[in-house]
Amino acid sequence: MLHGSLLSGAVAMLLLSGAAWADTLADVAGRYAIAPSSAISFSVGQVGGGGISGKFPKFSGTIELDPGNIGRSRVTFTLAPGSVTTGEARVEKFLRSDAVFDAAAYPSITFRSIRVTQLDSSTAAIDGILAARGKSRQERFTATLVKYDGRNVTFHVVGDVLRSPYGMDVGTPIYSNVVKFDMIVQGRKF
Amino acid sequence: MWRNTDESYGWVTILFHWAIAILFLCQIPLGYLTQATENRPALQFELYQWHKSIGFLVLALAVPRLIWVLLTVKPRPLPKTTRLEAIAARTAHLVLLLLTVLVPLAGWAVASASPLRIPSYVFNLVVIPPLPFTPSERQEIFWSNVHAVLAYGGGMIALVHILAALRHHILLRDATLIRMLRPHRD
Ligand code: HEM
Ligand code: HEM
């Protein structure tokens, strides 16, 4: 009994200290290539609840975290909309078609950061230009550092993107105009 | 005026008849177009929404209409109508009445059985929940076939029905069609 409580006390101490010593954005500064192990997940809500969710398995990009000044960091990201998966072949065909991505004519969607703003020790807002289907617009994503092992870094990145500015608002208002991105972005130092 | 009499259809019957007839007749080419626009997916999606919305409107009219027809008197057949003609007309009317309910119900079944789970958002105003089906491609195809057979079958019966009405009006020059256009003034 006594042993048990001593032990759990020690575990709690460890966990607390772990949290206190968590890496900050400055600690993980460096240049990273976005790894294929990342998960670029999105969802679009529908009227009455539920919706469509899926992933883009084909993508590439870089993260450059400036050691002296997080604000001077840069992110570039490219994904292949044609690679979209949703678990339903007809939905994927529709998304690739000229009704939505028009992946044949516009095979990539790109994001290029223009400003990175540190929000707290492990979180930053990334403003950048998203280019999709021939249209460009400024969007914001929020990245939170979740893991770092000296070589590999993991961020949880979220952001809401409107479909209408890109001419992809087919199906509204049955399907929301808002695409919610909820991504795990893993970088490998290079 | 509003109710049927022994001689005449009233406005309730007449308005139900023409509202449902026009919508039902529009739904057949519209339903066909949802199948013919496979290579224009954005247009196809829009057509589907109109087709479903108008279809639910037909259902919303056809159910009270069915009840109304069952509760109200029917005008007597016009003189010179043979027994066979009267039975044929009655049967066609009954089948058409049922199909104006069953065709949209089968359409609702297609939407409910589809694994795509696309909500039915009637005229972007009201969400109609799916029927309690477990979605599967097999179920969807089954109901899709039922819906198509009933719809095209109904279209064929409606065509005969329309030709019969025109025969009465143009060849026989009797009051059959006029009776369905406005109530008889006493
Ligand atoms: C008056 C009511 C309706 C009529 C006359 C009608 C008629 C039709 C026709 C002719 C087709 C084309 C069938 C084919 O070529 O395969 C069709 C397709 C379709 N309809 Fe309807 N429809 C009605 C109501 C509805 C409703 C209420 C819904 C859904 C809520 C619906 C959903 C569909 C769907 C999903 C299809 C495509 C799948 C299929 O071919 O069956 N319809 N409809
Ligand atoms: C332009 C097309 C149409 C014309 C000219 C027409 C004409 C008529 C006429 C003259 C009657 C009265 C028959 C009688 O007194 O015995 C009638 C009754 C009826 N028609 Fe039509 N019709 C048309 C379309 C339709 C369609 C598309 C439907 C169904 C989908 C339909 C369903 C019915 C039914 C159910 C009745 C019996 C009505 C009742 O007892 O309340 N008609 N129609």
Short mmCIF file of C-alpha atoms and ligand atoms in Angstrom, two decimals:
data_model
loop_
_atom_site.label_atom_id
_atom_site.label_comp_id
_atom_site.label_asym_id
_atom_site.label_seq_id
_atom_site.Cartn_x
_atom_site.Cartn_y
_atom_site.Cartn_z
CA MET A 1 0.00 0.00 0.00
CA LEU A 2 2.64 2.46 1.11
CA HIS A 3 4.78 1.36 -1.77
CA GLY A 4 1.91 1.89 -4.17
CA SER A 5 1.28 5.47 -3.12
CA LEU A 6 5.00 6.29 -3.11
CA LEU A 7 5.24 4.93 -6.60
CA SER A 8 2.28 6.86 -7.94
CA GLY A 9 3.64 9.99 -6.27
CA ALA A 10 6.90 9.50 -8.12
CA VAL A 11 5.09 8.98 -11.44
CA ALA A 12 3.12 12.17 -10.87
CA MET A 13 6.35 14.07 -10.16
CA LEU A 14 7.86 12.75 -13.36
CA LEU A 15 4.82 13.72 -15.40
CA LEU A 16 4.76 17.21 -13.88
CA SER A 17 8.42 17.79 -14.50
CA GLY A 18 7.96 16.43 -18.01
CA ALA A 19 5.33 19.05 -18.65
CA ALA A 20 7.45 21.79 -17.17
CA TRP A 21 10.41 20.83 -19.33
CA ALA A 22 8.42 20.42 -22.53
CA ASP A 23 10.15 21.66 -25.62
CA THR A 24 9.33 25.11 -26.85
CA LEU A 25 9.25 26.19 -30.47
CA ALA A 26 12.67 27.78 -30.04
CA ASP A 27 14.08 24.44 -28.79
CA VAL A 28 13.04 22.63 -31.94
CA ALA A 29 14.32 25.22 -34.41
CA GLY A 30 15.71 23.73 -37.58
CA ARG A 31 14.82 22.74 -41.12
CA TYR A 32 12.42 19.86 -41.61
CA ALA A 33 10.98 18.00 -44.53
CA ILE A 34 7.34 17.07 -43.96
CA ALA A 35 7.27 13.29 -43.63
CA PRO A 36 4.81 10.92 -45.35
CA SER A 37 3.81 9.70 -41.87
CA SER A 38 1.88 12.97 -41.45
CA ALA A 39 -1.92 12.82 -41.57
CA ILE A 40 -3.62 15.54 -43.61
CA SER A 41 -7.20 15.03 -42.42
CA PHE A 42 -10.21 17.19 -43.14
CA SER A 43 -13.92 17.17 -42.53
CA VAL A 44 -16.92 19.01 -43.93
CA GLY A 45 -20.06 19.07 -41.82
CA GLN A 46 -23.51 18.44 -43.23
CA VAL A 47 -26.94 19.72 -42.29
CA GLY A 48 -28.54 17.57 -39.60
CA GLY A 49 -25.21 16.29 -38.28
CA GLY A 50 -22.40 14.10 -39.56
CA GLY A 51 -20.56 14.92 -42.75
CA ILE A 52 -17.71 13.91 -44.97
CA SER A 53 -14.23 13.34 -43.64
CA GLY A 54 -11.14 12.22 -45.40
CA LYS A 55 -7.42 12.50 -45.95
CA PHE A 56 -4.95 13.62 -48.57
CA PRO A 57 -2.28 10.91 -48.59
CA LYS A 58 -0.03 12.64 -51.18
CA PHE A 59 1.75 15.78 -50.08
CA SER A 60 5.15 17.30 -49.46
CA GLY A 61 6.55 20.36 -47.77
CA THR A 62 9.14 21.98 -45.59
CA ILE A 63 9.18 23.68 -42.21
CA GLU A 64 12.00 26.09 -41.36
CA LEU A 65 11.92 27.21 -37.76
CA ASP A 66 14.27 30.14 -37.30
CA PRO A 67 16.24 29.57 -34.08
CA GLY A 68 16.65 33.27 -33.30
CA ASN A 69 13.23 34.46 -34.33
CA ILE A 70 10.21 32.16 -34.66
CA GLY A 71 8.47 35.00 -36.52
CA ARG A 72 10.92 34.55 -39.40
CA SER A 73 10.02 30.88 -39.78
CA ARG A 74 8.68 29.54 -43.06
CA VAL A 75 6.33 26.78 -44.08
CA THR A 76 5.61 25.48 -47.57
CA PHE A 77 3.18 22.74 -48.32
CA THR A 78 1.85 21.09 -51.45
CA LEU A 79 -0.83 18.44 -51.63
CA ALA A 80 -2.33 16.43 -54.49
CA PRO A 81 -6.13 16.85 -54.30
CA GLY A 82 -6.46 13.89 -56.67
CA SER A 83 -5.17 11.63 -53.89
CA VAL A 84 -8.17 12.36 -51.64
CA THR A 85 -9.61 9.39 -49.75
CA THR A 86 -12.94 9.33 -47.92
CA GLY A 87 -13.78 5.63 -47.77
CA GLU A 88 -16.48 6.08 -50.42
CA ALA A 89 -15.41 5.82 -54.06
CA ARG A 90 -18.30 7.91 -55.41
CA VAL A 91 -17.53 10.77 -53.03
CA GLU A 92 -13.86 10.67 -54.05
CA LYS A 93 -14.76 10.71 -57.73
CA PHE A 94 -17.01 13.71 -57.10
CA LEU A 95 -14.30 15.57 -55.16
CA ARG A 96 -11.70 14.97 -57.92
CA SER A 97 -14.11 16.01 -60.66
CA ASP A 98 -14.54 19.52 -62.00
CA ALA A 99 -17.39 19.92 -59.48
CA VAL A 100 -14.79 20.37 -56.72
CA PHE A 101 -10.99 20.08 -57.11
CA ASP A 102 -10.86 19.62 -60.88
CA ALA A 103 -7.73 17.61 -60.15
CA ALA A 104 -7.05 16.97 -63.83
CA ALA A 105 -6.66 20.70 -64.53
CA TYR A 106 -5.27 21.68 -61.10
CA PRO A 107 -3.18 18.78 -59.85
CA SER A 108 -1.83 20.54 -56.77
CA ILE A 109 -2.93 22.77 -53.92
CA THR A 110 -0.16 24.81 -52.34
CA PHE A 111 0.34 26.79 -49.16
CA ARG A 112 3.18 29.24 -48.64
CA SER A 113 3.52 30.99 -45.30
CA ILE A 114 3.88 34.76 -45.23
CA ARG A 115 3.94 35.26 -41.47
CA VAL A 116 4.43 33.07 -38.42
CA THR A 117 3.27 34.45 -35.10
CA GLN A 118 4.19 32.69 -31.88
CA LEU A 119 1.13 32.49 -29.61
CA ASP A 120 2.72 30.75 -26.65
CA SER A 121 5.78 28.60 -25.98
CA SER A 122 4.52 25.72 -28.11
CA THR A 123 1.92 27.28 -30.40
CA ALA A 124 2.17 29.46 -33.47
CA ALA A 125 -0.27 30.93 -35.98
CA ILE A 126 0.81 30.50 -39.58
CA ASP A 127 -0.64 32.92 -42.10
CA GLY A 128 -0.03 32.15 -45.71
CA ILE A 129 -1.32 32.04 -49.22
CA LEU A 130 -3.38 29.02 -50.14
CA ALA A 131 -3.62 28.45 -53.87
CA ALA A 132 -6.27 26.04 -55.13
CA ARG A 133 -8.09 25.69 -58.40
CA GLY A 134 -6.49 28.81 -59.84
CA LYS A 135 -7.46 31.04 -56.90
CA SER A 136 -5.20 32.35 -54.12
CA ARG A 137 -6.21 33.62 -50.75
CA GLN A 138 -4.76 34.21 -47.32
CA GLU A 139 -5.55 31.55 -44.74
CA ARG A 140 -4.48 30.89 -41.17
CA PHE A 141 -3.52 27.62 -39.52
CA THR A 142 -2.57 27.08 -35.91
CA ALA A 143 0.26 24.69 -35.09
CA THR A 144 0.97 23.19 -31.70
CA LEU A 145 4.17 21.36 -30.96
CA VAL A 146 3.38 17.90 -29.58
CA LYS A 147 6.59 15.88 -29.81
CA TYR A 148 10.27 16.25 -30.53
CA ASP A 149 13.08 13.71 -30.32
CA GLY A 150 16.01 15.70 -31.60
CA ARG A 151 15.45 14.63 -35.20
CA ASN A 152 11.71 14.31 -35.70
CA VAL A 153 9.14 16.89 -34.76
CA THR A 154 5.35 16.50 -34.59
CA PHE A 155 2.84 19.33 -34.81
CA HIS A 156 -0.90 19.29 -34.47
CA VAL A 157 -2.16 21.77 -37.06
CA VAL A 158 -5.74 22.99 -37.34
CA GLY A 159 -7.44 25.52 -39.55
CA ASP A 160 -10.77 26.31 -41.18
CA VAL A 161 -10.89 27.10 -44.88
CA LEU A 162 -13.93 28.40 -46.74
CA ARG A 163 -14.74 26.59 -49.98
CA SER A 164 -16.53 29.42 -51.79
CA PRO A 165 -13.49 31.68 -52.47
CA TYR A 166 -11.95 28.81 -54.43
CA GLY A 167 -15.07 28.09 -56.46
CA MET A 168 -15.56 24.81 -54.64
CA ASP A 169 -18.81 25.55 -52.85
CA VAL A 170 -20.88 22.93 -54.67
CA GLY A 171 -23.37 21.28 -52.37
CA THR A 172 -23.80 24.18 -49.95
CA PRO A 173 -25.84 24.56 -47.81
CA ILE A 174 -26.36 20.80 -47.49
CA TYR A 175 -22.63 20.53 -46.93
CA SER A 176 -20.92 23.26 -44.95
CA ASN A 177 -18.91 25.93 -46.72
CA VAL A 178 -16.20 25.35 -44.09
CA VAL A 179 -13.54 22.67 -44.47
CA LYS A 180 -12.04 21.84 -41.10
CA PHE A 181 -8.45 20.70 -41.31
CA ASP A 182 -7.13 18.71 -38.38
CA MET A 183 -3.65 17.52 -39.24
CA ILE A 184 -0.73 15.75 -37.66
CA VAL A 185 2.33 17.16 -39.39
CA GLN A 186 5.60 15.32 -38.80
CA GLY A 187 8.91 16.79 -39.87
CA ARG A 188 12.30 15.14 -40.27
CA LYS A 189 15.40 17.29 -39.89
CA PHE A 190 17.54 17.78 -42.98
CA MET B 1 -67.66 24.64 -54.72
CA TRP B 2 -64.90 23.08 -52.59
CA ARG B 3 -66.36 19.61 -52.24
CA ASN B 4 -67.29 17.14 -54.93
CA THR B 5 -70.95 16.55 -55.72
CA ASP B 6 -72.72 13.83 -57.70
CA GLU B 7 -72.30 15.99 -60.78
CA SER B 8 -69.09 17.86 -60.28
CA TYR B 9 -65.54 17.84 -58.93
CA GLY B 10 -64.94 20.54 -56.29
CA TRP B 11 -61.89 22.80 -56.02
CA VAL B 12 -60.11 20.59 -53.48
CA THR B 13 -60.09 17.65 -55.89
CA ILE B 14 -59.25 19.86 -58.86
CA LEU B 15 -56.36 21.69 -57.19
CA PHE B 16 -54.93 18.47 -55.80
CA HIS B 17 -55.22 16.84 -59.22
CA TRP B 18 -53.42 19.53 -61.19
CA ALA B 19 -50.76 20.38 -58.61
CA ILE B 20 -49.79 16.72 -58.25
CA ALA B 21 -50.18 15.97 -61.98
CA ILE B 22 -47.85 18.81 -63.04
CA LEU B 23 -45.23 18.05 -60.39
CA PHE B 24 -45.35 14.31 -61.07
CA LEU B 25 -44.97 14.85 -64.81
CA CYS B 26 -41.98 17.19 -64.27
CA GLN B 27 -40.34 14.67 -61.95
CA ILE B 28 -40.00 11.99 -64.61
CA PRO B 29 -37.71 13.94 -67.01
CA LEU B 30 -35.96 15.47 -64.00
CA GLY B 31 -35.32 12.00 -62.56
CA TYR B 32 -34.13 10.84 -65.96
CA LEU B 33 -31.73 13.82 -66.17
CA THR B 34 -30.15 12.91 -62.83
CA GLN B 35 -29.04 9.71 -64.58
CA ALA B 36 -28.02 11.40 -67.84
CA THR B 37 -25.69 14.00 -66.28
CA GLU B 38 -23.11 11.60 -64.86
CA ASN B 39 -20.31 13.51 -66.62
CA ARG B 40 -21.43 16.90 -65.24
CA PRO B 41 -21.28 16.14 -61.51
CA ALA B 42 -21.98 19.67 -60.20
CA LEU B 43 -25.10 19.96 -62.36
CA GLN B 44 -26.08 16.41 -61.45
CA PHE B 45 -25.87 17.26 -57.75
CA GLU B 46 -28.14 20.29 -58.19
CA LEU B 47 -30.65 18.29 -60.26
CA TYR B 48 -30.75 15.63 -57.55
CA GLN B 49 -31.60 18.23 -54.92
CA TRP B 50 -34.43 19.67 -57.02
CA HIS B 51 -35.67 16.16 -57.79
CA LYS B 52 -35.71 15.19 -54.12
CA SER B 53 -37.30 18.46 -53.00
CA ILE B 54 -40.09 18.34 -55.58
CA GLY B 55 -40.55 14.63 -54.86
CA PHE B 56 -41.10 15.29 -51.16
CA LEU B 57 -43.55 18.04 -52.11
CA VAL B 58 -45.48 15.48 -54.21
CA LEU B 59 -45.51 13.13 -51.22
CA ALA B 60 -46.71 15.92 -48.92
CA LEU B 61 -49.61 16.61 -51.31
CA ALA B 62 -50.36 13.02 -52.31
CA VAL B 63 -50.93 11.66 -48.81
CA PRO B 64 -53.69 14.13 -47.79
CA ARG B 65 -55.07 13.84 -51.32
CA LEU B 66 -55.36 10.08 -51.00
CA ILE B 67 -57.23 10.52 -47.72
CA TRP B 68 -59.43 13.17 -49.32
CA VAL B 69 -60.32 10.93 -52.27
CA LEU B 70 -61.21 8.06 -49.95
CA LEU B 71 -63.49 10.28 -47.86
CA THR B 72 -65.26 12.24 -50.54
CA VAL B 73 -67.94 11.36 -53.09
CA LYS B 74 -67.06 11.01 -56.74
CA PRO B 75 -69.20 12.53 -59.47
CA ARG B 76 -71.24 9.96 -61.40
CA PRO B 77 -69.77 8.75 -64.66
CA LEU B 78 -71.05 10.79 -67.56
CA PRO B 79 -73.91 9.29 -69.60
CA LYS B 80 -72.80 6.96 -72.39
CA THR B 81 -69.87 5.68 -70.33
CA THR B 82 -69.69 1.91 -70.70
CA ARG B 83 -69.19 -0.29 -67.67
CA LEU B 84 -65.79 -1.32 -68.98
CA GLU B 85 -64.70 2.28 -69.47
CA ALA B 86 -65.85 3.18 -65.98
CA ILE B 87 -63.93 0.27 -64.46
CA ALA B 88 -60.80 1.04 -66.52
CA ALA B 89 -60.92 4.72 -65.48
CA ARG B 90 -61.47 3.83 -61.81
CA THR B 91 -58.60 1.36 -61.83
CA ALA B 92 -56.24 3.80 -63.55
CA HIS B 93 -57.15 6.53 -61.05
CA LEU B 94 -56.60 4.20 -58.11
CA VAL B 95 -53.21 3.06 -59.44
CA LEU B 96 -52.15 6.66 -60.16
CA LEU B 97 -53.28 7.73 -56.69
CA LEU B 98 -51.18 5.01 -55.10
CA LEU B 99 -48.17 5.70 -57.31
CA THR B 100 -48.10 9.40 -56.40
CA VAL B 101 -47.48 8.13 -52.85
CA LEU B 102 -45.35 5.06 -53.59
CA VAL B 103 -42.95 6.60 -56.13
CA PRO B 104 -41.72 9.34 -53.78
CA LEU B 105 -41.63 6.81 -50.91
CA ALA B 106 -39.38 4.58 -53.03
CA GLY B 107 -37.24 7.64 -53.87
CA TRP B 108 -36.95 8.37 -50.16
CA ALA B 109 -35.90 4.72 -49.70
CA VAL B 110 -33.13 5.18 -52.32
CA ALA B 111 -31.81 8.24 -50.49
CA SER B 112 -32.06 6.43 -47.13
CA ALA B 113 -30.37 3.22 -48.29
CA SER B 114 -27.51 4.98 -50.06
CA PRO B 115 -24.13 4.72 -48.31
CA LEU B 116 -23.55 8.30 -49.48
CA ARG B 117 -25.95 9.43 -46.77
CA ILE B 118 -26.67 12.70 -48.54
CA PRO B 119 -29.14 14.62 -46.37
CA SER B 120 -32.57 15.40 -47.81
CA TYR B 121 -32.74 19.17 -47.33
CA VAL B 122 -36.06 20.00 -48.97
CA PHE B 123 -35.75 23.31 -50.85
CA ASN B 124 -32.91 24.08 -48.41
CA LEU B 125 -35.57 24.61 -45.76
CA VAL B 126 -36.30 21.38 -43.90
CA VAL B 127 -34.18 18.32 -43.25
CA ILE B 128 -36.16 15.13 -43.82
CA PRO B 129 -34.53 12.29 -41.87
CA PRO B 130 -33.71 9.07 -43.68
CA LEU B 131 -35.99 6.06 -43.33
CA PRO B 132 -34.53 3.59 -40.81
CA PHE B 133 -32.46 1.54 -43.28
CA THR B 134 -28.96 0.23 -42.88
CA PRO B 135 -27.24 1.85 -45.84
CA SER B 136 -25.66 -0.50 -48.33
CA GLU B 137 -24.97 -0.44 -52.03
CA ARG B 138 -27.19 -3.51 -52.53
CA GLN B 139 -30.16 -1.88 -50.81
CA GLU B 140 -29.58 1.32 -52.73
CA ILE B 141 -29.60 -0.49 -56.09
CA PHE B 142 -32.69 -2.46 -55.13
CA TRP B 143 -34.70 0.64 -54.18
CA SER B 144 -33.33 2.53 -57.13
CA ASN B 145 -34.77 -0.16 -59.43
CA VAL B 146 -38.10 -0.15 -57.58
CA HIS B 147 -38.23 3.64 -57.82
CA ALA B 148 -37.39 3.67 -61.53
CA VAL B 149 -39.88 0.90 -62.45
CA LEU B 150 -42.70 2.52 -60.47
CA ALA B 151 -41.89 5.99 -61.83
CA TYR B 152 -41.65 5.00 -65.51
CA GLY B 153 -44.62 2.64 -65.09
CA GLY B 154 -46.60 5.50 -63.57
CA GLY B 155 -45.53 7.73 -66.44
CA MET B 156 -46.87 5.18 -68.91
CA ILE B 157 -50.21 4.86 -67.12
CA ALA B 158 -50.40 8.67 -66.89
CA LEU B 159 -49.85 8.87 -70.63
CA VAL B 160 -52.77 6.53 -71.31
CA HIS B 161 -54.80 8.52 -68.75
CA ILE B 162 -53.99 11.80 -70.54
CA LEU B 163 -54.80 10.34 -73.96
CA ALA B 164 -58.11 9.08 -72.57
CA ALA B 165 -58.90 12.56 -71.24
CA LEU B 166 -58.05 14.09 -74.63
CA ARG B 167 -60.15 11.46 -76.41
CA HIS B 168 -63.14 12.48 -74.29
CA HIS B 169 -62.54 16.14 -74.97
CA ILE B 170 -61.63 16.12 -78.65
CA LEU B 171 -63.27 13.02 -80.13
CA LEU B 172 -66.23 12.39 -77.85
CA ARG B 173 -66.69 16.11 -77.02
CA ASP B 174 -68.04 15.36 -73.57
CA ALA B 175 -67.50 17.17 -70.27
CA THR B 176 -64.93 14.74 -68.75
CA LEU B 177 -61.98 17.13 -68.98
CA ILE B 178 -64.05 20.26 -68.30
CA ARG B 179 -65.26 18.65 -65.06
CA MET B 180 -61.67 18.40 -63.88
CA LEU B 181 -60.94 22.04 -64.77
CA ARG B 182 -63.60 23.84 -62.76
CA PRO B 183 -66.54 22.98 -60.54
CA HIS B 184 -69.95 22.86 -62.15
CA ARG B 185 -71.99 26.03 -61.41
CA ASP B 186 -75.43 25.15 -60.11
C1 HEM C 1 -43.23 12.25 -57.76
C2 HEM C 1 -42.21 11.75 -57.32
C3 HEM C 1 -41.05 11.19 -58.12
C4 HEM C 1 -40.96 10.78 -59.43
C5 HEM C 1 -42.02 10.79 -60.49
C6 HEM C 1 -39.61 10.33 -59.62
C7 HEM C 1 -39.11 9.85 -60.81
C8 HEM C 1 -37.80 9.43 -61.02
C9 HEM C 1 -37.26 8.93 -62.25
C10 HEM C 1 -38.03 8.74 -63.54
C11 HEM C 1 -35.97 8.62 -62.04
C12 HEM C 1 -34.96 8.06 -63.05
C13 HEM C 1 -34.81 6.59 -62.87
C14 HEM C 1 -33.75 6.00 -63.77
O1 HEM C 1 -33.70 6.36 -64.95
O2 HEM C 1 -32.99 5.16 -63.28
C15 HEM C 1 -35.67 8.96 -60.68
C16 HEM C 1 -34.44 8.77 -60.08
C17 HEM C 1 -34.18 9.06 -58.75
N1 HEM C 1 -35.06 9.60 -57.84
FE1 HEM C 1 -36.97 10.03 -58.15
N2 HEM C 1 -38.91 10.47 -58.44
C18 HEM C 1 -39.77 11.00 -57.50
C19 HEM C 1 -39.50 11.31 -56.19
C20 HEM C 1 -38.27 11.13 -55.59
C21 HEM C 1 -37.97 11.40 -54.22
C22 HEM C 1 -38.94 11.95 -53.17
C23 HEM C 1 -36.67 11.07 -54.02
C24 HEM C 1 -35.81 11.14 -52.79
C25 HEM C 1 -36.08 11.65 -51.70
C26 HEM C 1 -36.16 10.59 -55.27
C27 HEM C 1 -34.89 10.16 -55.46
C28 HEM C 1 -34.40 9.69 -56.64
C29 HEM C 1 -33.06 9.19 -56.78
C30 HEM C 1 -32.02 9.11 -55.66
C31 HEM C 1 -32.93 8.80 -58.12
C32 HEM C 1 -31.68 8.21 -58.77
C33 HEM C 1 -31.59 6.75 -58.54
C34 HEM C 1 -32.54 5.98 -59.40
O3 HEM C 1 -32.30 5.86 -60.61
O4 HEM C 1 -33.53 5.49 -58.87
N3 HEM C 1 -37.17 10.64 -56.21
N4 HEM C 1 -36.81 9.45 -60.06
C1 HEM C 2 -52.19 16.83 -68.53
C2 HEM C 2 -52.44 15.76 -67.95
C3 HEM C 2 -53.73 15.26 -67.34
C4 HEM C 2 -55.01 15.42 -67.74
C5 HEM C 2 -55.53 16.17 -68.96
C6 HEM C 2 -55.83 14.74 -66.78
C7 HEM C 2 -57.21 14.69 -66.81
C8 HEM C 2 -58.01 14.10 -65.86
C9 HEM C 2 -59.44 14.09 -65.88
C10 HEM C 2 -60.29 14.68 -66.98
C11 HEM C 2 -59.85 13.43 -64.78
C12 HEM C 2 -61.30 13.14 -64.38
C13 HEM C 2 -61.64 11.77 -64.86
C14 HEM C 2 -63.04 11.34 -64.49
O1 HEM C 2 -63.84 12.16 -64.08
O2 HEM C 2 -63.30 10.13 -64.61
C15 HEM C 2 -58.69 13.03 -64.06
C16 HEM C 2 -58.71 12.32 -62.86
C17 HEM C 2 -57.59 11.87 -62.24
N1 HEM C 2 -56.29 12.03 -62.65
FE1 HEM C 2 -55.68 13.10 -64.24
N2 HEM C 2 -55.03 14.16 -65.82
C18 HEM C 2 -53.74 14.46 -66.15
C19 HEM C 2 -52.62 14.06 -65.48
C20 HEM C 2 -52.65 13.24 -64.39
C21 HEM C 2 -51.48 12.72 -63.76
C22 HEM C 2 -50.04 12.99 -64.18
C23 HEM C 2 -51.90 11.96 -62.71
C24 HEM C 2 -51.11 11.19 -61.70
C25 HEM C 2 -49.90 11.17 -61.53
C26 HEM C 2 -53.34 12.00 -62.70
C27 HEM C 2 -54.12 11.35 -61.78
C28 HEM C 2 -55.49 11.42 -61.75
C29 HEM C 2 -56.30 10.82 -60.72
C30 HEM C 2 -55.74 10.06 -59.50
C31 HEM C 2 -57.61 11.12 -61.00
C32 HEM C 2 -58.82 10.78 -60.15
C33 HEM C 2 -59.00 12.01 -59.31
C34 HEM C 2 -59.94 11.91 -58.16
O3 HEM C 2 -60.78 11.01 -58.13
O4 HEM C 2 -59.84 12.79 -57.31
N3 HEM C 2 -53.76 12.78 -63.74
N4 HEM C 2 -57.57 13.43 -64.74
#
